[in-house]
């Protein structure tokens, strides 16, 4: 089955603000399916469209909990509560773990792949994944939560890795 290649930091697509999806058609559903396969292939809990080189508001999430696989269009956080720190990783920043502050509870509004309105009120891991993936749609990644010195260090690590790869 077909999957996408994951875009890695510091690719500029990861900094783009994703565009609203106006019509949900077979094309978007196919992208969501392919994103889901990409997520499972990489043993990840979420993938945002930017990570597969598309600047549109699509995310897939599977926290391996009762919610199962979520394929969502135009997701947005409409309420937040509390705050907690936890280490996060990202397929686009391999080898980097960042302690990221996130709201402990969130309310998210989105459309499902049939274009129906859906809302989620979640906490714990799922709340964190929602915030991580919606961050991607806003051009924000976990590296942005590092202190400035570490940020420079990580940037050069990826920059050099890319230079080496091109040769
Ligand atoms: Zn990520």
PDB file of C-alpha atoms and ligand atoms in Angstrom:
ATOM      1  CA  UNK A   1       0.000   0.000   0.000  1.00  0.00           C
ATOM      2  CA  UNK A   2       1.102   3.462  -0.861  1.00  0.00           C
ATOM      3  CA  UNK A   3       2.564   5.755   1.798  1.00  0.00           C
ATOM      4  CA  UNK A   4       4.096   9.231   1.849  1.00  0.00           C
ATOM      5  CA  UNK A   5       7.670  10.168   2.559  1.00  0.00           C
ATOM      6  CA  UNK A   6       8.008  12.191   5.771  1.00  0.00           C
ATOM      7  CA  UNK A   7       9.411  15.697   5.348  1.00  0.00           C
ATOM      8  CA  UNK A   8      12.247  16.436   7.776  1.00  0.00           C
ATOM      9  CA  UNK A   9      13.298  19.570   9.612  1.00  0.00           C
ATOM     10  CA  UNK A  10      14.493  22.164   8.478  1.00  0.00           C
ATOM     11  CA  UNK A  11      12.315  21.884   5.339  1.00  0.00           C
ATOM     12  CA  UNK A  12      10.385  25.123   4.727  1.00  0.00           C
ATOM     13  CA  UNK A  13       7.001  23.358   4.311  1.00  0.00           C
ATOM     14  CA  UNK A  14       7.072  22.685   8.074  1.00  0.00           C
ATOM     15  CA  UNK A  15       6.885  26.460   8.593  1.00  0.00           C
ATOM     16  CA  UNK A  16       3.854  27.034   6.384  1.00  0.00           C
ATOM     17  CA  UNK A  17       0.402  27.818   7.685  1.00  0.00           C
ATOM     18  CA  UNK A  18      -1.910  25.186   6.268  1.00  0.00           C
ATOM     19  CA  UNK A  19      -4.902  26.264   4.167  1.00  0.00           C
ATOM     20  CA  UNK A  20      -8.505  25.496   5.055  1.00  0.00           C
ATOM     21  CA  UNK A  21     -10.011  22.621   3.105  1.00  0.00           C
ATOM     22  CA  UNK A  22     -13.193  23.947   1.435  1.00  0.00           C
ATOM     23  CA  UNK A  23     -14.543  20.758  -0.118  1.00  0.00           C
ATOM     24  CA  UNK A  24     -13.927  17.279   1.154  1.00  0.00           C
ATOM     25  CA  UNK A  25     -13.798  15.003  -1.851  1.00  0.00           C
ATOM     26  CA  UNK A  26     -12.424  11.595  -2.766  1.00  0.00           C
ATOM     27  CA  UNK A  27      -9.032  13.235  -3.221  1.00  0.00           C
ATOM     28  CA  UNK A  28      -8.887  14.439   0.414  1.00  0.00           C
ATOM     29  CA  UNK A  29     -10.123  11.063   1.655  1.00  0.00           C
ATOM     30  CA  UNK A  30      -7.383   9.334  -0.286  1.00  0.00           C
ATOM     31  CA  UNK A  31      -4.761  11.685   1.167  1.00  0.00           C
ATOM     32  CA  UNK A  32      -6.078  10.983   4.692  1.00  0.00           C
ATOM     33  CA  UNK A  33      -5.881   7.217   4.091  1.00  0.00           C
ATOM     34  CA  UNK A  34      -2.380   7.521   2.780  1.00  0.00           C
ATOM     35  CA  UNK A  35      -1.412   9.698   5.767  1.00  0.00           C
ATOM     36  CA  UNK A  36      -2.843   7.042   8.101  1.00  0.00           C
ATOM     37  CA  UNK A  37      -0.799   4.317   6.417  1.00  0.00           C
ATOM     38  CA  UNK A  38       2.277   6.536   6.712  1.00  0.00           C
ATOM     39  CA  UNK A  39       1.569   7.017  10.443  1.00  0.00           C
ATOM     40  CA  UNK A  40       1.258   3.263  11.072  1.00  0.00           C
ATOM     41  CA  UNK A  41       4.284   2.429   8.950  1.00  0.00           C
ATOM     42  CA  UNK A  42       6.338   4.804  11.125  1.00  0.00           C
ATOM     43  CA  UNK A  43       4.707   3.593  14.364  1.00  0.00           C
ATOM     44  CA  UNK A  44       3.636   7.167  15.087  1.00  0.00           C
ATOM     45  CA  UNK A  45       0.539   8.448  16.908  1.00  0.00           C
ATOM     46  CA  UNK A  46      -0.173  11.314  14.527  1.00  0.00           C
ATOM     47  CA  UNK A  47       0.721  12.909  11.196  1.00  0.00           C
ATOM     48  CA  UNK A  48      -0.126  16.382   9.889  1.00  0.00           C
ATOM     49  CA  UNK A  49      -0.343  17.212   6.162  1.00  0.00           C
ATOM     50  CA  UNK A  50       2.758  19.478   6.282  1.00  0.00           C
ATOM     51  CA  UNK A  51       4.789  16.413   7.195  1.00  0.00           C
ATOM     52  CA  UNK A  52       3.897  14.822   3.863  1.00  0.00           C
ATOM     53  CA  UNK A  53       4.589  18.045   1.963  1.00  0.00           C
ATOM     54  CA  UNK A  54       0.997  19.340   1.695  1.00  0.00           C
ATOM     55  CA  UNK A  55      -0.029  22.726   3.144  1.00  0.00           C
ATOM     56  CA  UNK A  56      -3.664  21.880   3.824  1.00  0.00           C
ATOM     57  CA  UNK A  57      -5.524  21.357   7.108  1.00  0.00           C
ATOM     58  CA  UNK A  58      -5.591  17.575   7.408  1.00  0.00           C
ATOM     59  CA  UNK A  59      -4.414  15.448  10.313  1.00  0.00           C
ATOM     60  CA  UNK A  60      -4.573  11.797  11.282  1.00  0.00           C
ATOM     61  CA  UNK A  61      -4.263  10.594  14.866  1.00  0.00           C
ATOM     62  CA  UNK A  62      -4.338   7.215  16.545  1.00  0.00           C
ATOM     63  CA  UNK A  63      -3.480   7.213  20.241  1.00  0.00           C
ATOM     64  CA  UNK A  64      -4.239   3.441  20.305  1.00  0.00           C
ATOM     65  CA  UNK A  65      -7.163   4.183  22.637  1.00  0.00           C
ATOM     66  CA  UNK A  66     -10.943   3.886  22.379  1.00  0.00           C
ATOM     67  CA  UNK A  67     -11.110   6.708  19.826  1.00  0.00           C
ATOM     68  CA  UNK A  68      -9.239   4.600  17.271  1.00  0.00           C
ATOM     69  CA  UNK A  69      -8.120   6.213  14.035  1.00  0.00           C
ATOM     70  CA  UNK A  70      -9.165   9.844  13.621  1.00  0.00           C
ATOM     71  CA  UNK A  71      -8.996  11.415  10.163  1.00  0.00           C
ATOM     72  CA  UNK A  72      -9.765  15.100  10.554  1.00  0.00           C
ATOM     73  CA  UNK A  73     -10.230  18.142   8.358  1.00  0.00           C
ATOM     74  CA  UNK A  74      -9.753  21.769   9.515  1.00  0.00           C
ATOM     75  CA  UNK A  75      -9.224  20.880  13.188  1.00  0.00           C
ATOM     76  CA  UNK A  76      -9.047  23.716  15.705  1.00  0.00           C
ATOM     77  CA  UNK A  77      -8.691  23.993  19.441  1.00  0.00           C
ATOM     78  CA  UNK A  78     -11.618  25.915  20.841  1.00  0.00           C
ATOM     79  CA  UNK A  79     -10.993  25.473  24.573  1.00  0.00           C
ATOM     80  CA  UNK A  80      -7.957  24.714  26.713  1.00  0.00           C
ATOM     81  CA  UNK A  81      -7.523  23.960  30.380  1.00  0.00           C
ATOM     82  CA  UNK A  82      -4.541  23.326  32.665  1.00  0.00           C
ATOM     83  CA  UNK A  83      -0.916  22.815  31.733  1.00  0.00           C
ATOM     84  CA  UNK A  84       1.569  19.981  31.909  1.00  0.00           C
ATOM     85  CA  UNK A  85       5.065  19.188  30.623  1.00  0.00           C
ATOM     86  CA  UNK A  86       6.023  16.005  28.824  1.00  0.00           C
ATOM     87  CA  UNK A  87       8.705  14.843  26.388  1.00  0.00           C
ATOM     88  CA  UNK A  88       7.585  14.761  22.777  1.00  0.00           C
ATOM     89  CA  UNK A  89       9.097  13.400  19.608  1.00  0.00           C
ATOM     90  CA  UNK A  90       8.245  14.121  15.997  1.00  0.00           C
ATOM     91  CA  UNK A  91       8.777  12.095  12.811  1.00  0.00           C
ATOM     92  CA  UNK A  92      10.006  15.297  11.135  1.00  0.00           C
ATOM     93  CA  UNK A  93      12.710  15.836  13.773  1.00  0.00           C
ATOM     94  CA  UNK A  94      14.182  12.349  14.268  1.00  0.00           C
ATOM     95  CA  UNK A  95      16.412  11.853  17.287  1.00  0.00           C
ATOM     96  CA  UNK A  96      15.126  14.921  19.126  1.00  0.00           C
ATOM     97  CA  UNK A  97      13.020  14.848  22.299  1.00  0.00           C
ATOM     98  CA  UNK A  98      11.660  18.113  23.644  1.00  0.00           C
ATOM     99  CA  UNK A  99       9.904  18.846  26.902  1.00  0.00           C
ATOM    100  CA  UNK A 100       6.795  20.673  25.715  1.00  0.00           C
ATOM    101  CA  UNK A 101       4.176  22.444  27.835  1.00  0.00           C
ATOM    102  CA  UNK A 102       0.632  21.625  26.689  1.00  0.00           C
ATOM    103  CA  UNK A 103      -2.865  22.198  28.014  1.00  0.00           C
ATOM    104  CA  UNK A 104      -3.977  19.125  29.988  1.00  0.00           C
ATOM    105  CA  UNK A 105      -7.481  19.239  28.514  1.00  0.00           C
ATOM    106  CA  UNK A 106      -8.641  20.512  25.146  1.00  0.00           C
ATOM    107  CA  UNK A 107     -11.836  20.834  23.195  1.00  0.00           C
ATOM    108  CA  UNK A 108     -11.283  20.375  19.462  1.00  0.00           C
ATOM    109  CA  UNK A 109     -13.664  21.107  16.620  1.00  0.00           C
ATOM    110  CA  UNK A 110     -13.147  19.588  13.163  1.00  0.00           C
ATOM    111  CA  UNK A 111     -14.859  17.895  10.260  1.00  0.00           C
ATOM    112  CA  UNK A 112     -14.594  14.191   9.643  1.00  0.00           C
ATOM    113  CA  UNK A 113     -13.882  12.738   6.205  1.00  0.00           C
ATOM    114  CA  UNK A 114     -17.607  12.776   5.372  1.00  0.00           C
ATOM    115  CA  UNK A 115     -17.736  16.512   6.041  1.00  0.00           C
ATOM    116  CA  UNK A 116     -19.701  16.175   9.295  1.00  0.00           C
ATOM    117  CA  UNK A 117     -18.922  18.422  12.276  1.00  0.00           C
ATOM    118  CA  UNK A 118     -17.239  16.600  15.121  1.00  0.00           C
ATOM    119  CA  UNK A 119     -16.012  17.771  18.518  1.00  0.00           C
ATOM    120  CA  UNK A 120     -13.725  16.088  21.009  1.00  0.00           C
ATOM    121  CA  UNK A 121     -13.184  16.865  24.673  1.00  0.00           C
ATOM    122  CA  UNK A 122     -10.067  14.997  25.620  1.00  0.00           C
ATOM    123  CA  UNK A 123      -7.226  14.934  28.122  1.00  0.00           C
ATOM    124  CA  UNK A 124      -3.958  13.075  28.637  1.00  0.00           C
ATOM    125  CA  UNK A 125      -2.046  11.711  25.660  1.00  0.00           C
ATOM    126  CA  UNK A 126      -4.771  12.358  23.109  1.00  0.00           C
ATOM    127  CA  UNK A 127      -5.016  16.038  24.142  1.00  0.00           C
ATOM    128  CA  UNK A 128      -1.250  16.320  23.702  1.00  0.00           C
ATOM    129  CA  UNK A 129      -1.301  14.699  20.258  1.00  0.00           C
ATOM    130  CA  UNK A 130      -4.088  17.031  19.103  1.00  0.00           C
ATOM    131  CA  UNK A 131      -2.016  20.054  20.172  1.00  0.00           C
ATOM    132  CA  UNK A 132       1.143  18.685  18.516  1.00  0.00           C
ATOM    133  CA  UNK A 133      -0.602  18.033  15.181  1.00  0.00           C
ATOM    134  CA  UNK A 134      -2.536  21.325  15.173  1.00  0.00           C
ATOM    135  CA  UNK A 135       0.779  23.082  15.913  1.00  0.00           C
ATOM    136  CA  UNK A 136       2.066  21.577  12.636  1.00  0.00           C
ATOM    137  CA  UNK A 137      -0.863  23.132  10.746  1.00  0.00           C
ATOM    138  CA  UNK A 138       0.231  26.490  12.173  1.00  0.00           C
ATOM    139  CA  UNK A 139       3.828  26.000  11.075  1.00  0.00           C
ATOM    140  CA  UNK A 140       5.019  25.223  14.583  1.00  0.00           C
ATOM    141  CA  UNK A 141       7.191  22.242  15.560  1.00  0.00           C
ATOM    142  CA  UNK A 142       8.643  20.866  18.806  1.00  0.00           C
ATOM    143  CA  UNK A 143      12.022  22.502  18.143  1.00  0.00           C
ATOM    144  CA  UNK A 144      10.334  25.872  18.707  1.00  0.00           C
ATOM    145  CA  UNK A 145       9.930  24.901  22.361  1.00  0.00           C
ATOM    146  CA  UNK A 146      13.697  24.487  22.898  1.00  0.00           C
ATOM    147  CA  UNK A 147      15.749  27.227  24.513  1.00  0.00           C
ATOM    148  CA  UNK A 148      17.705  29.377  21.983  1.00  0.00           C
ATOM    149  CA  UNK A 149      21.083  27.657  22.510  1.00  0.00           C
ATOM    150  CA  UNK A 150      19.681  24.153  22.042  1.00  0.00           C
ATOM    151  CA  UNK A 151      17.686  25.373  19.050  1.00  0.00           C
ATOM    152  CA  UNK A 152      20.874  26.500  17.267  1.00  0.00           C
ATOM    153  CA  UNK A 153      22.585  23.234  18.150  1.00  0.00           C
ATOM    154  CA  UNK A 154      19.716  21.156  16.747  1.00  0.00           C
ATOM    155  CA  UNK A 155      19.490  23.337  13.630  1.00  0.00           C
ATOM    156  CA  UNK A 156      23.159  22.750  12.773  1.00  0.00           C
ATOM    157  CA  UNK A 157      22.879  19.057  13.462  1.00  0.00           C
ATOM    158  CA  UNK A 158      20.097  18.742  10.864  1.00  0.00           C
ATOM    159  CA  UNK A 159      21.761  21.202   8.491  1.00  0.00           C
ATOM    160  CA  UNK A 160      24.984  19.169   8.450  1.00  0.00           C
ATOM    161  CA  UNK A 161      23.094  15.903   8.122  1.00  0.00           C
ATOM    162  CA  UNK A 162      21.363  17.274   4.994  1.00  0.00           C
ATOM    163  CA  UNK A 163      24.629  18.523   3.512  1.00  0.00           C
ATOM    164  CA  UNK A 164      26.115  15.097   3.963  1.00  0.00           C
ATOM    165  CA  UNK A 165      23.080  13.398   2.407  1.00  0.00           C
ATOM    166  CA  UNK A 166      23.220  15.529  -0.775  1.00  0.00           C
ATOM    167  CA  UNK A 167      26.735  14.428  -1.673  1.00  0.00           C
TER     168      UNK A 167
HETATM  169 ZN1  LIG B   1       5.238  16.247  14.639  1.00  0.00          ZN
END
